[in-house]
């Protein structure tokens, strides 16, 4: 589990994903690898048009269509190779010593499942137009499948200066505090701890533990306990405190982690102007 794996696809979010991958690689002192997967569902290796044979069809036309699909796939693979090389050159310019690249023709989810043992951090760009009922079907599938931290980037790269961790006292978010405390990714950056819940002794005790854990690791760790609707409170706090990156636990049953599964997630992911790091 050693590499920062950055997925690129040639869309308008790929450049920022490349830059965030280089940033994370340098902060973690971990090797950087760029990954391009050409989905077989969109670019099959061989076209099967037999089901299209019908009135007015001609065998020669079907063969020509199959040849065109094959050529389209080859061109897409070649374009992917050029994208990977451009990403490597950009990362080298950012100071990454020896970034590598990998190209696959298949399924992104299956490819990442095969690579999971070698992933320290996965970086993926957020496609607003693909945000469906939840976070976007492909991205959601990756988050549910992969048991590794995932950094979901915005279309523009800004080196993070202030981090916010959505904390609820659960095992997942307590583990998140310990991961942040023990990782060089955010070292030297203030890490705000925000809890949504009742103003009671139990919640204050949980926040005090989180603050002490981060401060013992050298972090400045402002804390805040608010009541209200999760999405609105987190977004308002993020805006008021110029937060550059949001850290959250992915999935589960607490109020904050349920927020990662329903329509609230879609709204925040669509409107967020900062990247989100999902911890598993």
Coordinates of C-alpha atoms in Angstrom, one line a residue, residues 1-279:
X1 CA 0.0 0.0 0.0
X2 CA 2.5 2.6 -1.2
X3 CA 1.4 4.5 -4.3
X4 CA -0.7 7.6 -4.9
X5 CA -2.8 6.5 -7.8
X6 CA -4.3 9.3 -9.9
X7 CA -7.1 8.5 -12.4
X8 CA -7.2 10.7 -15.5
X9 CA -9.6 10.5 -18.5
X10 CA -8.8 13.6 -20.6
X11 CA -11.8 15.5 -19.2
X12 CA -11.6 19.1 -17.8
X13 CA -11.0 17.7 -14.3
X14 CA -7.9 15.7 -15.3
X15 CA -5.4 18.6 -15.0
X16 CA -6.5 19.4 -11.4
X17 CA -6.5 15.7 -10.5
X18 CA -2.9 15.4 -11.9
X19 CA -1.8 18.4 -9.8
X20 CA -3.5 17.1 -6.6
X21 CA -1.9 13.7 -7.2
X22 CA 1.5 15.4 -7.5
X23 CA 0.8 17.5 -4.3
X24 CA -0.2 14.4 -2.4
X25 CA 2.8 12.4 -3.7
X26 CA 5.2 15.0 -2.5
X27 CA 3.5 15.5 0.9
X28 CA 3.4 11.7 1.5
X29 CA 6.8 11.1 -0.1
X30 CA 5.1 8.2 -1.9
X31 CA 5.4 7.1 -5.6
X32 CA 2.9 8.6 -8.0
X33 CA 1.2 6.6 -10.7
X34 CA -1.3 7.8 -13.3
X35 CA -4.0 5.5 -14.4
X36 CA -6.1 5.6 -17.5
X37 CA -8.8 3.0 -18.0
X38 CA -10.7 2.7 -21.3
X39 CA -14.1 1.3 -20.3
X40 CA -15.0 -1.8 -22.3
X41 CA -18.7 -0.8 -22.0
X42 CA -17.9 2.3 -24.1
X43 CA -15.0 0.9 -26.2
X44 CA -15.5 -2.8 -26.7
X45 CA -12.5 -4.7 -28.0
X46 CA -14.7 -6.3 -30.7
X47 CA -18.1 -5.1 -31.9
X48 CA -20.9 -7.6 -32.1
X49 CA -23.5 -6.2 -34.5
X50 CA -25.2 -9.5 -35.3
X51 CA -28.3 -8.4 -33.3
X52 CA -28.7 -5.5 -35.7
X53 CA -29.2 -7.6 -38.8
X54 CA -32.7 -6.8 -40.0
X55 CA -34.7 -5.3 -42.9
X56 CA -32.4 -3.5 -45.3
X57 CA -29.2 -4.6 -43.5
X58 CA -26.1 -5.5 -45.5
X59 CA -23.2 -7.7 -44.3
X60 CA -20.7 -5.3 -45.8
X61 CA -22.2 -2.4 -43.9
X62 CA -22.0 -4.3 -40.6
X63 CA -18.4 -5.1 -41.3
X64 CA -17.6 -1.5 -42.0
X65 CA -19.3 -0.4 -38.7
X66 CA -17.3 -3.0 -36.8
X67 CA -14.1 -1.7 -38.4
X68 CA -15.0 1.8 -37.4
X69 CA -15.6 0.8 -33.8
X70 CA -12.3 -1.0 -33.7
X71 CA -10.5 2.1 -35.1
X72 CA -12.3 4.3 -32.6
X73 CA -11.1 2.1 -29.7
X74 CA -7.5 2.1 -31.0
X75 CA -7.6 5.9 -31.3
X76 CA -8.9 6.2 -27.8
X77 CA -6.1 4.0 -26.4
X78 CA -3.6 6.1 -28.3
X79 CA -5.1 9.3 -26.9
X80 CA -4.9 7.8 -23.4
X81 CA -1.2 7.1 -23.9
X82 CA -0.6 10.8 -24.8
X83 CA -2.6 11.9 -21.8
X84 CA -0.6 9.7 -19.5
X85 CA 2.7 11.1 -20.9
X86 CA 1.5 14.7 -20.5
X87 CA 0.5 13.9 -16.9
X88 CA 3.9 12.5 -16.2
X89 CA 5.6 15.5 -17.7
X90 CA 3.4 17.9 -15.6
X91 CA 4.1 16.0 -12.4
X92 CA 7.9 16.0 -13.1
X93 CA 7.6 19.8 -13.5
X94 CA 5.8 19.9 -10.1
X95 CA 8.8 18.2 -8.6
X96 CA 7.8 14.5 -8.5
X97 CA 10.9 12.5 -9.2
X98 CA 9.8 9.5 -11.3
X99 CA 6.0 9.3 -11.8
X100 CA 4.8 6.2 -13.7
X101 CA 1.7 5.4 -15.7
X102 CA -0.6 2.5 -16.4
X103 CA -3.3 2.0 -19.0
X104 CA -6.0 -0.7 -19.0
X105 CA -8.8 -1.6 -21.3
X106 CA -11.6 -2.9 -19.1
X107 CA -13.4 -1.7 -16.0
X108 CA -12.2 1.1 -13.7
X109 CA -13.7 -0.6 -10.6
X110 CA -12.2 -4.0 -11.4
X111 CA -8.8 -2.5 -12.2
X112 CA -8.8 -0.6 -8.9
X113 CA -9.9 -3.7 -7.0
X114 CA -6.8 -5.5 -8.5
X115 CA -4.5 -2.7 -7.5
X116 CA -5.9 -2.1 -4.0
X117 CA -3.0 -3.5 -2.1
X118 CA -0.7 -1.0 -3.8
X119 CA -2.9 2.0 -3.2
X120 CA -2.0 4.4 -0.4
X121 CA -4.3 7.2 -1.7
X122 CA -6.6 7.3 -4.8
X123 CA -7.1 10.6 -6.5
X124 CA -10.2 11.1 -8.7
X125 CA -11.7 14.2 -10.4
X126 CA -15.3 15.1 -9.8
X127 CA -17.5 15.3 -12.9
X128 CA -20.5 17.5 -12.0
X129 CA -22.4 16.4 -15.1
X130 CA -22.2 12.7 -13.9
X131 CA -23.5 13.3 -10.4
X132 CA -26.6 11.2 -10.4
X133 CA -28.8 10.1 -7.5
X134 CA -25.8 9.8 -5.2
X135 CA -22.2 10.8 -6.1
X136 CA -22.2 9.6 -9.6
X137 CA -22.5 5.9 -10.3
X138 CA -18.8 5.1 -11.2
X139 CA -17.4 7.2 -8.3
X140 CA -19.9 5.8 -5.8
X141 CA -19.0 2.2 -7.0
X142 CA -15.3 3.0 -6.4
X143 CA -16.0 4.4 -2.9
X144 CA -18.1 1.5 -1.9
X145 CA -15.6 -1.1 -3.2
X146 CA -12.2 0.4 -2.3
X147 CA -11.0 0.3 1.3
X148 CA -8.5 3.1 0.8
X149 CA -8.6 6.9 1.2
X150 CA -10.0 8.6 -1.8
X151 CA -9.3 12.3 -2.6
X152 CA -12.1 13.6 -4.8
X153 CA -10.9 16.8 -6.5
X154 CA -12.4 19.9 -7.9
X155 CA -11.7 21.2 -11.4
X156 CA -9.2 23.8 -10.2
X157 CA -6.1 23.0 -8.1
X158 CA -5.4 25.0 -5.0
X159 CA -2.8 23.7 -2.5
X160 CA -4.7 23.2 0.7
X161 CA -4.0 25.6 3.6
X162 CA -6.8 24.7 6.0
X163 CA -8.5 21.4 6.5
X164 CA -11.8 20.5 8.1
X165 CA -12.6 17.1 9.5
X166 CA -16.3 16.3 10.0
X167 CA -16.3 14.5 13.3
X168 CA -19.1 12.6 15.1
X169 CA -17.3 10.5 17.7
X170 CA -17.8 7.2 15.8
X171 CA -15.1 4.6 15.3
X172 CA -14.7 5.7 11.7
X173 CA -14.2 9.4 12.5
X174 CA -12.0 8.7 15.5
X175 CA -9.9 6.5 13.2
X176 CA -9.9 9.5 10.8
X177 CA -8.5 11.8 13.5
X178 CA -5.7 9.2 14.1
X179 CA -5.0 8.9 10.4
X180 CA -4.7 12.7 10.0
X181 CA -2.5 12.9 13.1
X182 CA -0.2 10.2 11.8
X183 CA 0.0 11.2 8.2
X184 CA 2.4 13.8 6.7
X185 CA -0.3 14.8 4.1
X186 CA -1.6 17.7 6.2
X187 CA 1.3 18.3 8.5
X188 CA 1.7 22.0 9.3
X189 CA -1.8 22.8 8.3
X190 CA -4.6 23.8 10.7
X191 CA -7.2 21.0 11.0
X192 CA -10.6 22.2 12.1
X193 CA -12.8 19.7 13.9
X194 CA -16.5 20.2 13.3
X195 CA -19.2 18.2 15.1
X196 CA -23.0 18.4 14.5
X197 CA -25.0 17.4 17.5
X198 CA -26.3 18.4 20.9
X199 CA -24.3 20.7 23.2
X200 CA -23.7 18.1 25.9
X201 CA -20.9 16.8 28.0
X202 CA -20.5 13.6 25.9
X203 CA -20.0 15.4 22.6
X204 CA -17.6 17.9 24.2
X205 CA -15.6 15.0 25.6
X206 CA -15.3 13.4 22.2
X207 CA -14.2 16.7 20.6
X208 CA -11.6 17.3 23.4
X209 CA -10.2 13.8 22.7
X210 CA -9.9 14.6 19.0
X211 CA -8.4 18.0 19.6
X212 CA -5.8 16.6 22.1
X213 CA -4.9 13.8 19.6
X214 CA -4.2 16.3 16.8
X215 CA -2.4 18.8 19.0
X216 CA -0.1 16.1 20.3
X217 CA 0.9 15.5 16.7
X218 CA 1.7 19.1 16.2
X219 CA -1.6 20.3 14.6
X220 CA -3.4 23.5 15.3
X221 CA -6.9 22.1 15.9
X222 CA -9.8 24.5 16.3
X223 CA -13.1 22.8 17.4
X224 CA -16.7 23.6 16.8
X225 CA -19.9 22.0 18.0
X226 CA -23.1 23.0 16.1
X227 CA -26.6 21.8 15.9
X228 CA -28.6 21.9 12.7
X229 CA -28.9 20.4 9.3
X230 CA -25.6 18.6 8.4
X231 CA -25.1 19.9 4.9
X232 CA -25.9 23.5 5.7
X233 CA -23.7 23.6 8.9
X234 CA -20.7 22.0 7.2
X235 CA -21.0 24.2 4.1
X236 CA -21.4 27.4 6.2
X237 CA -18.5 26.6 8.4
X238 CA -16.3 25.7 5.4
X239 CA -17.1 29.0 3.8
X240 CA -16.7 31.2 6.9
X241 CA -13.3 29.7 7.8
X242 CA -11.8 29.5 4.2
X243 CA -11.5 25.7 4.4
X244 CA -9.5 24.2 1.5
X245 CA -10.3 20.6 2.0
X246 CA -13.0 18.5 3.7
X247 CA -12.2 15.2 5.4
X248 CA -15.0 12.8 6.0
X249 CA -15.6 9.1 6.8
X250 CA -17.3 7.3 4.0
X251 CA -20.5 5.4 4.7
X252 CA -22.0 4.0 7.9
X253 CA -24.9 4.8 10.1
X254 CA -24.1 8.0 12.0
X255 CA -25.7 11.3 10.9
X256 CA -22.6 12.6 9.2
X257 CA -21.8 9.3 7.4
X258 CA -25.4 8.9 6.2
X259 CA -24.8 12.3 4.7
X260 CA -22.4 10.5 2.3
X261 CA -25.0 8.3 0.8
X262 CA -28.2 10.2 0.0
X263 CA -29.2 13.3 -1.9
X264 CA -27.4 15.6 0.5
X265 CA -24.1 14.2 -0.8
X266 CA -25.1 15.0 -4.3
X267 CA -25.8 18.6 -3.4
X268 CA -22.6 19.1 -1.5
X269 CA -20.4 17.3 -4.1
X270 CA -22.0 19.4 -6.9
X271 CA -21.6 22.7 -5.1
X272 CA -18.4 22.1 -3.2
X273 CA -15.6 24.4 -4.2
X274 CA -13.0 22.3 -2.3
X275 CA -11.9 18.7 -2.7
X276 CA -13.1 16.0 -0.3
X277 CA -11.0 13.3 1.2
X278 CA -13.1 10.2 2.0
X279 CA -11.6 7.9 4.7

